[in-house]
Amino acid sequence: GAVVSQHPSWVICKSGTSVKIECRSLDFQATTMFWYRQFPKQSLMLMATSNEGSKATYEQGVEKDKFLINHASLTLSTLTVTSAHPEDSSFYICSARDPAAGDTGELFFGEGSRLTVL
Amino acid sequence: GQNIDQPTEMTATEGAIVQINCTYQTSGFNGLFWYQQHAGEAPTFLSYNVLDGLEEKGRFSSFLSRSKGYSYLLLKELQMKDSASYLCAARDSNYQLIWGAGTKLIIKP
């Protein structure tokens, strides 16, 4: 199946700093990527839909200025957590659909990035 | 509102069969997905149902009843590596995925 790669897998940062997480589709072009946040023992929470060449669509309650999303190419989307605080500590996961995968709409997920803000 | 319900946790024995149920309420319906997620890892796709009935894929099968808003994931010949969380997700009329909280499956020897 299609491969989505996410980097870094783990990141620890000091409060007040910014952290960038990259999501790449390695063997297909993804016009749309999705960013999720997941707290322990909880479901995936969609944060935003990243659209190549245009602004991301944020879900209600997600701060656009806090979580900056850039989708500059068909294979790369980035999520930047700005001025991170301990409450931003979480597991962040990206996903994308491979257009060649047919109508199932199967999502291919990156490995996830665990952010810890001290 | 839109909602997905699935049990929080289930326990089963190695070699046995387990059925994980999922009920959903969505604005429109465009398919039901099951994903497997091992602790600390990203979800991986297991199955997709859009029509009523049973889809079999090796040891895993998934069933859908659209009239009842119900699906289940059936795992046969359980192996220790099947210990994971199983996420049910329904796609609504806007093609948005509504995710359940996941069912943590514990396999005992």
XYZ file of N, CA and C in Angstrom:
681
model
N 0.815 -1.200 0.000
C 0.000 0.000 0.000
C 0.845 1.245 0.000
N 0.179 2.378 -0.067
C 0.880 3.656 -0.084
C 1.580 3.905 1.252
N 2.624 4.701 1.192
C 3.428 4.958 2.387
C 3.409 6.437 2.719
N 3.125 6.704 3.985
C 3.199 8.066 4.502
C 4.240 8.078 5.612
N 5.143 9.001 5.521
C 6.220 9.084 6.507
C 6.099 10.371 7.304
N 6.288 10.262 8.601
C 6.157 11.406 9.480
C 7.440 11.558 10.281
N 7.840 12.803 10.476
C 9.107 13.059 11.174
C 9.025 14.354 11.949
N 9.506 14.431 13.182
C 10.167 13.360 13.918
C 9.174 12.453 14.636
N 9.632 11.312 15.085
C 8.771 10.391 15.823
C 8.589 10.858 17.267
N 9.674 11.397 17.809
C 9.636 11.890 19.182
C 10.269 13.280 19.202
N 9.689 14.155 19.968
C 10.309 15.458 20.137
C 9.988 15.979 21.538
N 11.026 16.452 22.180
C 10.882 17.073 23.496
C 11.369 18.498 23.357
N 10.573 19.442 23.815
C 10.979 20.837 23.676
C 10.618 21.614 24.936
N 11.203 22.772 25.035
C 10.923 23.644 26.174
C 9.672 24.470 25.886
N 8.998 24.824 26.927
C 7.803 25.649 26.791
C 8.168 26.973 26.130
N 7.351 27.384 25.182
C 7.592 28.645 24.490
C 8.267 28.497 23.139
N 8.816 27.333 22.881
C 9.465 27.121 21.593
C 8.467 26.584 20.584
N 8.879 26.577 19.318
C 8.022 26.062 18.249
C 8.586 24.756 17.717
N 7.706 23.888 17.318
C 8.100 22.563 16.832
C 7.436 22.302 15.490
N 8.218 21.830 14.536
C 7.672 21.507 13.211
C 7.663 20.006 13.006
N 6.532 19.514 12.541
C 6.375 18.088 12.225
C 6.096 17.965 10.737
N 6.814 17.064 10.089
C 6.647 16.882 8.652
C 5.885 15.602 8.335
N 5.089 15.678 7.298
C 4.344 14.519 6.825
C 4.549 14.406 5.318
N 5.084 13.285 4.893
C 5.376 13.094 3.468
C 4.686 11.856 2.910
N 4.113 11.989 1.734
C 3.627 10.821 1.006
C 4.776 10.381 0.108
N 5.240 9.158 0.294
C 6.479 8.737 -0.344
C 6.297 8.197 -1.768
N 5.167 7.589 -2.032
C 5.016 6.964 -3.342
C 3.727 7.341 -4.038
N 3.139 8.441 -3.601
C 1.956 8.940 -4.275
C 1.836 10.429 -3.996
N 1.010 11.075 -4.755
C 0.788 12.503 -4.564
C -0.516 12.709 -3.797
N -0.418 13.496 -2.768
C -1.571 13.714 -1.895
C -1.991 15.175 -1.948
N -3.088 15.445 -2.624
C -3.562 16.830 -2.649
C -4.154 17.230 -1.305
N -4.544 16.233 -0.540
C -5.144 16.488 0.767
C -4.491 15.607 1.816
N -4.120 16.215 2.908
C -3.603 15.467 4.051
C -4.384 15.899 5.286
N -4.404 15.026 6.255
C -5.178 15.281 7.470
C -4.245 15.222 8.680
N -4.468 16.138 9.586
C -3.694 16.156 10.827
C -4.632 15.833 11.989
N -4.187 14.861 12.804
C -4.957 14.434 13.957
C -4.125 14.630 15.226
N -4.864 14.706 16.307
C -4.249 14.719 17.626
C -4.907 13.595 18.424
N -4.126 12.911 19.216
C -4.687 11.806 19.987
C -4.133 11.830 21.399
N -5.036 11.912 22.360
C -4.664 11.813 23.761
C -4.737 10.342 24.174
N -4.022 9.988 25.231
C -4.007 8.588 25.665
C -5.408 8.019 25.860
N -5.614 6.864 25.319
C -6.866 6.120 25.443
C -8.063 6.867 24.856
N -7.804 7.797 23.990
C -8.887 8.521 23.353
C -8.818 8.375 21.843
N -9.887 8.818 21.215
C -9.972 8.664 19.772
C -9.111 9.687 19.056
N -8.982 9.474 17.773
C -8.312 10.459 16.933
C -9.187 11.702 16.832
N -8.594 12.850 16.997
C -9.321 14.099 16.861
C -8.784 14.845 15.653
N -9.617 15.029 14.661
C -9.182 15.738 13.474
C -8.943 17.202 13.821
N -7.740 17.658 13.510
C -7.403 19.053 13.774
C -7.671 19.920 12.551
N -7.200 19.425 11.417
C -7.319 20.233 10.211
C -7.100 19.383 8.982
N -7.627 19.875 7.884
C -7.411 19.272 6.582
C -6.466 20.166 5.805
N -5.379 19.592 5.372
C -4.337 20.346 4.680
C -4.513 20.196 3.181
N -4.649 21.290 2.485
C -4.880 21.278 1.041
C -3.678 21.863 0.312
N -3.166 21.111 -0.641
C -1.994 21.554 -1.391
C -2.274 22.851 -2.118
N -1.439 23.830 -1.888
C -1.539 25.099 -2.586
C -2.587 26.050 -2.049
N -3.241 25.689 -0.980
C -4.243 26.602 -0.409
C -4.229 26.489 1.118
N -5.051 27.305 1.734
C -5.071 27.307 3.196
C -5.716 26.047 3.749
N -5.245 25.684 4.917
C -5.815 24.522 5.577
C -7.199 24.839 6.118
N -7.990 23.802 6.235
C -9.321 23.926 6.828
C -9.256 23.388 8.247
N -9.484 24.247 9.207
C -9.352 23.860 10.607
C -10.701 23.448 11.186
N -10.657 22.486 12.078
C -11.861 22.072 12.785
C -12.176 23.086 13.882
N -13.419 23.079 14.261
C -13.862 24.002 15.294
C -13.070 23.781 16.578
N -12.620 24.875 17.143
C -11.897 24.786 18.403
C -10.397 24.656 18.254
N -9.923 24.479 17.046
C -8.480 24.371 16.822
C -7.944 25.743 16.433
N -6.943 26.213 17.158
C -6.404 27.545 16.913
C -5.488 27.572 15.690
N -5.861 28.348 14.711
C -5.095 28.420 13.481
C -3.705 28.992 13.712
N -3.610 29.981 14.590
C -2.321 30.624 14.824
C -1.421 29.770 15.707
N -2.011 28.844 16.371
C -1.267 27.953 17.253
C -0.695 26.771 16.477
N -1.499 26.253 15.602
C -1.122 25.086 14.820
C -1.081 25.490 13.341
N 0.104 25.844 12.900
C 0.279 26.320 11.532
C 0.483 25.135 10.592
N -0.303 25.113 9.549
C -0.199 24.020 8.586
C 0.163 24.584 7.228
N 1.155 23.959 6.619
C 1.601 24.353 5.288
C 1.671 23.129 4.401
N 1.072 23.228 3.239
C 1.058 22.089 2.299
C 1.593 22.602 0.967
N 2.901 22.773 0.932
C 3.530 23.468 -0.190
C 3.690 22.609 -1.431
N 3.670 21.293 -1.275
C 3.832 20.426 -2.439
C 2.870 19.252 -2.312
N 2.793 18.461 -3.359
C 1.871 17.328 -3.379
C 2.329 16.160 -2.515
N 3.527 16.280 -1.956
C 4.036 15.175 -1.138
C 4.434 15.603 0.264
N 4.220 16.859 0.608
C 4.679 17.330 1.918
C 3.694 18.290 2.559
N 3.341 17.972 3.795
C 2.576 18.889 4.624
C 3.306 19.019 5.950
N 3.310 20.218 6.505
C 3.967 20.422 7.791
C 3.002 21.023 8.800
N 3.163 20.596 10.030
C 2.404 21.136 11.154
C 3.403 21.772 12.106
N 3.238 23.047 12.373
C 4.100 23.733 13.321
C 3.293 24.116 14.554
N 3.723 23.601 15.679
C 3.104 23.964 16.954
C 3.881 25.168 17.472
N 3.245 26.313 17.471
C 3.951 27.536 17.844
C 3.807 27.818 19.332
N 4.872 28.356 19.903
C 4.881 28.698 21.320
C 4.260 27.566 22.142
N 4.872 26.422 22.032
C 4.306 25.222 22.655
C 4.261 25.332 24.177
N 3.227 24.755 24.727
C 3.057 24.693 26.178
C 2.796 23.248 26.586
N 2.961 22.926 27.847
C 2.781 21.536 28.275
C 1.450 20.921 27.851
N 0.407 21.708 27.773
C -0.892 21.156 27.370
C -0.929 20.764 25.900
N 0.077 21.179 25.146
C 0.158 20.767 23.742
C 0.805 19.390 23.593
N 1.313 18.871 24.682
C 1.917 17.538 24.641
C 0.864 16.530 24.208
N 1.186 15.767 23.193
C 0.202 14.845 22.641
C 0.854 14.007 21.548
N 0.078 13.121 20.991
C 0.492 12.301 19.844
C -0.166 12.916 18.615
N 0.634 13.371 17.676
C 0.124 14.004 16.466
C 0.334 13.043 15.291
N -0.723 12.833 14.531
C -0.653 11.874 13.424
C -1.171 12.526 12.156
N -0.492 12.274 11.064
C -0.985 12.762 9.780
C -1.461 11.578 8.948
N -2.310 11.863 7.999
C -2.764 10.806 7.091
C -3.075 11.406 5.737
N -3.154 10.539 4.759
C -3.469 10.980 3.398
C -4.181 9.864 2.664
N -4.902 10.256 1.644
C -5.537 9.265 0.767
C -4.716 9.156 -0.511
N -4.583 7.953 -0.983
C -3.937 7.714 -2.265
C -5.033 7.671 -3.329
N -5.051 8.599 -4.243
C -6.107 8.611 -5.269
C -6.201 7.309 -6.058
N -5.086 6.597 -6.135
C -5.076 5.345 -6.881
C -5.676 4.193 -6.092
N -6.010 4.452 -4.846
C -6.521 3.381 -3.987
C -7.998 3.116 -4.207
N -8.598 3.849 -5.133
C -9.996 3.581 -5.427
C -10.942 4.358 -4.558
N -12.180 3.912 -4.510
C -13.220 4.691 -3.859
C -13.353 4.412 -2.369
N -12.541 3.490 -1.858
C -12.707 3.166 -0.445
C -12.349 4.340 0.446
N -11.480 5.203 -0.055
C -11.083 6.323 0.786
C -10.196 5.919 1.927
N -9.562 4.770 1.783
C -8.657 4.287 2.818
C -7.602 5.338 3.130
N -7.382 5.542 4.402
C -6.370 6.496 4.841
C -5.069 5.774 5.146
N -3.989 6.378 4.738
C -2.667 5.879 5.081
C -2.067 6.858 6.087
N -1.638 6.309 7.198
C -1.177 7.144 8.298
C 0.344 7.192 8.367
N 0.820 8.335 8.797
C 2.224 8.431 9.172
C 2.447 7.710 10.487
N 3.708 7.629 10.885
C 4.061 6.874 12.089
C 3.628 7.589 13.363
N 3.289 8.849 13.253
C 2.923 9.622 14.431
C 4.115 10.314 15.042
N 3.852 11.434 15.698
C 4.904 12.197 16.370
C 4.450 12.476 17.796
N 5.267 12.015 18.737
C 4.909 12.246 20.142
C 5.635 13.488 20.629
N 4.873 14.487 20.953
C 5.425 15.764 21.408
C 5.296 15.869 22.921
N 6.412 16.166 23.559
C 6.416 16.430 24.997
C 6.976 17.821 25.219
N 6.184 18.662 25.839
C 6.609 20.031 26.109
C 6.892 20.162 27.595
N 8.100 20.543 27.924
C 8.499 20.620 29.334
C 8.182 21.981 29.924
N -26.624 14.731 16.797
C -25.192 14.797 16.558
C -24.656 13.481 16.031
N -23.413 13.510 15.666
C -22.789 12.309 15.119
C -22.045 11.584 16.234
N -22.116 10.270 16.209
C -21.583 9.517 17.326
C -21.186 8.112 16.893
N -20.119 7.639 17.471
C -19.667 6.257 17.269
C -19.502 5.624 18.649
N -20.089 4.464 18.850
C -19.950 3.764 20.121
C -19.308 2.403 19.916
N -18.332 2.122 20.720
C -17.706 0.800 20.732
C -17.199 0.555 22.138
N -17.090 -0.720 22.526
C -16.657 -0.997 23.906
C -15.251 -0.481 24.143
N -14.995 -0.107 25.369
C -13.697 0.449 25.726
C -12.604 -0.607 25.722
N -12.942 -1.774 26.225
C -11.921 -2.814 26.376
C -12.550 -4.193 26.307
N -11.805 -5.124 25.712
C -12.245 -6.523 25.661
C -11.053 -7.423 25.908
N -11.330 -8.580 26.457
C -10.273 -9.565 26.708
C -10.652 -10.875 26.052
N -9.678 -11.510 25.417
C -9.931 -12.792 24.768
C -8.691 -13.669 24.918
N -8.881 -14.935 24.602
C -7.804 -15.909 24.762
C -7.146 -16.220 23.418
N -5.876 -16.426 23.450
C -5.127 -16.796 22.248
C -5.773 -17.999 21.581
N -5.953 -17.914 20.269
C -6.562 -19.006 19.524
C -8.077 -18.926 19.412
N -8.677 -18.075 20.208
C -10.144 -17.961 20.213
C -10.621 -16.975 19.155
N -11.924 -16.679 19.223
C -12.566 -15.722 18.325
C -13.135 -14.581 19.159
N -13.040 -13.369 18.645
C -13.621 -12.226 19.346
C -14.342 -11.329 18.354
N -15.444 -10.765 18.809
C -16.234 -9.857 17.976
C -16.291 -8.494 18.647
N -15.879 -7.475 17.933
C -15.898 -6.115 18.454
C -17.020 -5.366 17.734
N -17.966 -4.879 18.508
C -19.128 -4.208 17.939
C -18.951 -2.707 17.854
N -19.666 -2.121 16.916
C -19.615 -0.674 16.720
C -20.979 -0.205 16.236
N -21.536 0.777 16.890
C -22.770 1.386 16.409
C -22.474 2.838 16.070
N -23.159 3.335 15.066
C -22.858 4.681 14.603
C -24.124 5.463 14.294
N -24.006 6.756 14.463
C -25.057 7.689 14.063
C -24.362 8.828 13.339
N -24.642 8.942 12.066
C -23.986 9.985 11.272
C -24.998 10.686 10.384
N -24.614 11.857 9.939
C -25.429 12.591 8.964
C -25.093 12.038 7.595
N -25.904 11.152 7.109
C -25.580 10.438 5.883
C -24.541 9.361 6.158
N -24.315 8.533 5.181
C -23.369 7.431 5.392
C -22.673 7.098 4.085
N -21.347 7.037 4.180
C -20.554 6.679 3.002
C -19.458 5.702 3.355
N -19.773 4.753 4.197
C -18.804 3.711 4.452
C -18.365 3.626 5.899
N -17.950 2.420 6.284
C -17.526 2.139 7.653
C -16.138 1.501 7.587
N -15.232 2.030 8.386
C -13.843 1.575 8.375
C -13.470 0.971 9.722
N -12.587 0.012 9.665
C -11.940 -0.491 10.870
C -10.431 -0.335 10.707
N -9.819 0.188 11.770
C -8.370 0.353 11.799
C -7.824 -0.325 13.048
N -6.598 -0.799 12.944
C -5.897 -1.370 14.088
C -4.808 -0.392 14.517
N -4.694 -0.199 15.807
C -3.656 0.701 16.299
C -2.934 0.070 17.478
N -1.661 -0.245 17.287
C -0.850 -0.718 18.398
C -0.406 0.479 19.221
N -0.165 0.233 20.489
C 0.178 1.309 21.419
C 1.360 2.121 20.905
N 1.197 3.416 20.861
C 2.272 4.302 20.453
C 2.522 4.363 18.958
N 1.671 3.703 18.203
C 1.847 3.689 16.754
C 0.626 4.287 16.066
N 0.775 4.547 14.776
C -0.341 5.073 14.004
C -1.284 3.945 13.593
N -2.529 4.267 13.312
C -3.494 3.254 12.875
C -3.138 2.671 11.512
N -3.505 1.428 11.317
C -3.374 0.790 10.007
C -4.732 0.267 9.575
N -5.008 0.373 8.307
C -6.297 0.021 7.736
C -6.527 -1.482 7.814
N -7.742 -1.866 8.237
C -8.124 -3.274 8.255
C -9.203 -3.582 7.233
N -10.278 -2.779 7.249
C -11.405 -3.141 6.385
C -12.273 -1.937 6.089
N -13.083 -2.117 5.050
C -14.016 -1.087 4.609
C -15.304 -1.755 4.173
N -16.433 -1.302 4.691
C -17.757 -1.795 4.289
C -18.609 -0.607 3.885
N -19.274 -0.753 2.769
C -20.240 0.280 2.372
C -21.601 -0.356 2.073
N -21.599 -1.640 1.758
C -22.834 -2.373 1.533
C -23.067 -3.336 2.693
N -24.322 -3.678 2.916
C -24.639 -4.624 3.979
C -23.979 -5.967 3.714
N -23.559 -6.595 4.777
C -23.016 -7.928 4.637
C -21.651 -8.070 5.258
N -21.068 -9.201 4.988
C -19.803 -9.584 5.601
C -18.678 -9.523 4.575
N -17.592 -8.874 4.969
C -16.381 -8.838 4.158
C -15.312 -9.628 4.892
N -14.779 -10.647 4.239
C -13.784 -11.487 4.890
C -12.416 -11.227 4.294
N -11.445 -11.127 5.195
C -10.071 -10.896 4.754
C -9.155 -11.652 5.691
N -8.887 -12.890 5.348
C -8.014 -13.710 6.183
C -8.663 -13.999 7.524
N -7.941 -13.736 8.596
C -8.469 -14.002 9.936
C -9.471 -12.929 10.386
N -9.512 -11.823 9.651
C -10.385 -10.718 10.038
C -11.580 -10.637 9.098
N -12.747 -10.381 9.677
C -13.953 -10.154 8.890
C -14.666 -8.939 9.461
N -15.367 -8.226 8.603
C -16.132 -7.081 9.076
C -17.532 -7.156 8.497
N -18.496 -6.827 9.335
C -19.905 -6.909 8.967
C -20.539 -5.534 9.080
N -21.505 -5.275 8.212
C -22.216 -4.000 8.249
C -23.712 -4.215 8.067
N -24.486 -3.505 8.890
C -25.929 -3.400 8.692
C -26.254 -1.911 8.707
N -26.529 -1.376 7.545
C -26.792 0.056 7.465
C -28.123 0.422 8.130
N -29.109 -0.446 8.016
C -30.406 -0.135 8.613
C -30.324 -0.059 10.134
N -29.400 -0.803 10.710
C -29.246 -0.803 12.164
C -28.128 0.122 12.636
N -27.391 0.690 11.701
C -26.269 1.532 12.101
C -25.269 0.750 12.923
N -24.935 -0.432 12.422
C -24.170 -1.384 13.230
C -23.120 -2.081 12.387
N -21.976 -2.274 12.999
C -20.905 -3.026 12.365
C -20.191 -3.844 13.419
N -19.559 -4.904 12.995
C -18.651 -5.598 13.903
C -17.416 -6.063 13.167
N -16.365 -6.186 13.920
C -15.106 -6.730 13.436
C -14.904 -8.069 14.126
N -14.699 -9.102 13.339
C -14.534 -10.455 13.873
C -13.097 -10.899 13.665
N -12.440 -11.274 14.727
C -11.066 -11.733 14.657
C -11.019 -13.208 15.053
N -10.509 -14.029 14.166
C -10.435 -15.469 14.417
C -9.000 -15.880 14.724
N -8.865 -17.040 15.316
C -7.545 -17.617 15.607
C -6.614 -16.556 16.191
N -7.072 -15.969 17.269
C -6.363 -14.838 17.860
C -4.908 -15.163 18.165
N -4.074 -14.192 17.868
C -2.658 -14.291 18.168
C -2.287 -13.155 19.127
N -1.206 -13.343 19.841
C -0.788 -12.338 20.820
C -0.571 -10.981 20.144
N -0.102 -11.009 18.908
C 0.174 -9.755 18.204
C -1.106 -8.981 17.856
N -2.267 -9.631 18.044
C -3.540 -8.944 17.792
C -3.913 -8.009 18.941
N -3.164 -8.059 20.021
C -3.403 -7.136 21.125
C -3.156 -5.715 20.628
N -4.198 -4.920 20.617
C -4.121 -3.573 20.055
C -5.455 -2.888 20.309
N -5.529 -1.639 19.897
C -6.822 -0.960 19.901
C -7.404 -1.045 18.500
N -8.706 -1.210 18.431
C -9.394 -1.323 17.143
C -10.372 -0.156 17.039
N -10.135 0.656 16.025
C -10.909 1.882 15.845
C -11.957 1.691 14.760
N -13.170 2.071 15.096
C -14.273 2.070 14.148
C -14.462 3.516 13.684
N -14.660 3.710 12.402
C -14.862 5.066 11.886
C -15.905 5.033 10.782
N -16.870 5.935 10.846
C -17.913 6.027 9.832
C -17.732 7.317 9.042
N -17.988 7.235 7.771
C -17.838 8.394 6.900
C -19.218 8.968 6.619
N -19.347 10.280 6.849
C -20.675 10.882 6.705
C -20.911 11.390 5.287
N -21.998 12.125 5.109
C -22.370 12.577 3.766
C -21.363 13.564 3.186
N -20.596 14.205 4.048
C -19.552 15.126 3.586
C -18.209 14.424 3.427
N -18.245 13.111 3.523
C -17.026 12.314 3.416
C -16.044 12.609 4.545
N -16.564 13.055 5.666
C -15.753 13.254 6.859
C -15.800 11.980 7.690
N -14.666 11.609 8.235
C -14.612 10.420 9.082
C -14.953 10.781 10.520
N -15.876 10.035 11.085
C -16.207 10.177 12.500
C -15.600 8.966 13.208
N -14.724 9.226 14.155
C -13.962 8.152 14.776
C -14.556 7.733 16.124
N -14.563 6.443 16.367
C -14.850 5.944 17.695
C -13.610 6.072 18.561
N -13.787 5.870 19.855
C -12.673 6.014 20.797
C -11.749 4.808 20.781
N -12.185 3.748 20.115
C -11.339 2.565 20.040
C -11.657 1.536 21.105
N -11.459 0.286 20.767
C -11.622 -0.822 21.705
C -10.270 -1.452 21.940
N -9.826 -1.424 23.164
C -8.550 -2.042 23.494
C -8.768 -3.538 23.670
N -8.112 -4.320 22.837
C -8.243 -5.783 22.893
C -7.023 -6.373 23.574
N -7.271 -7.107 24.631
C -6.195 -7.757 25.383
C -6.281 -9.249 25.117
N -5.196 -9.825 24.638
C -5.144 -11.250 24.355
C -4.333 -11.940 25.455
N -4.934 -12.953 26.046
C -4.258 -13.701 27.103
C -3.854 -15.078 26.591
N -2.722 -15.589 27.056
C -2.259 -16.903 26.591
C -3.234 -18.012 26.983
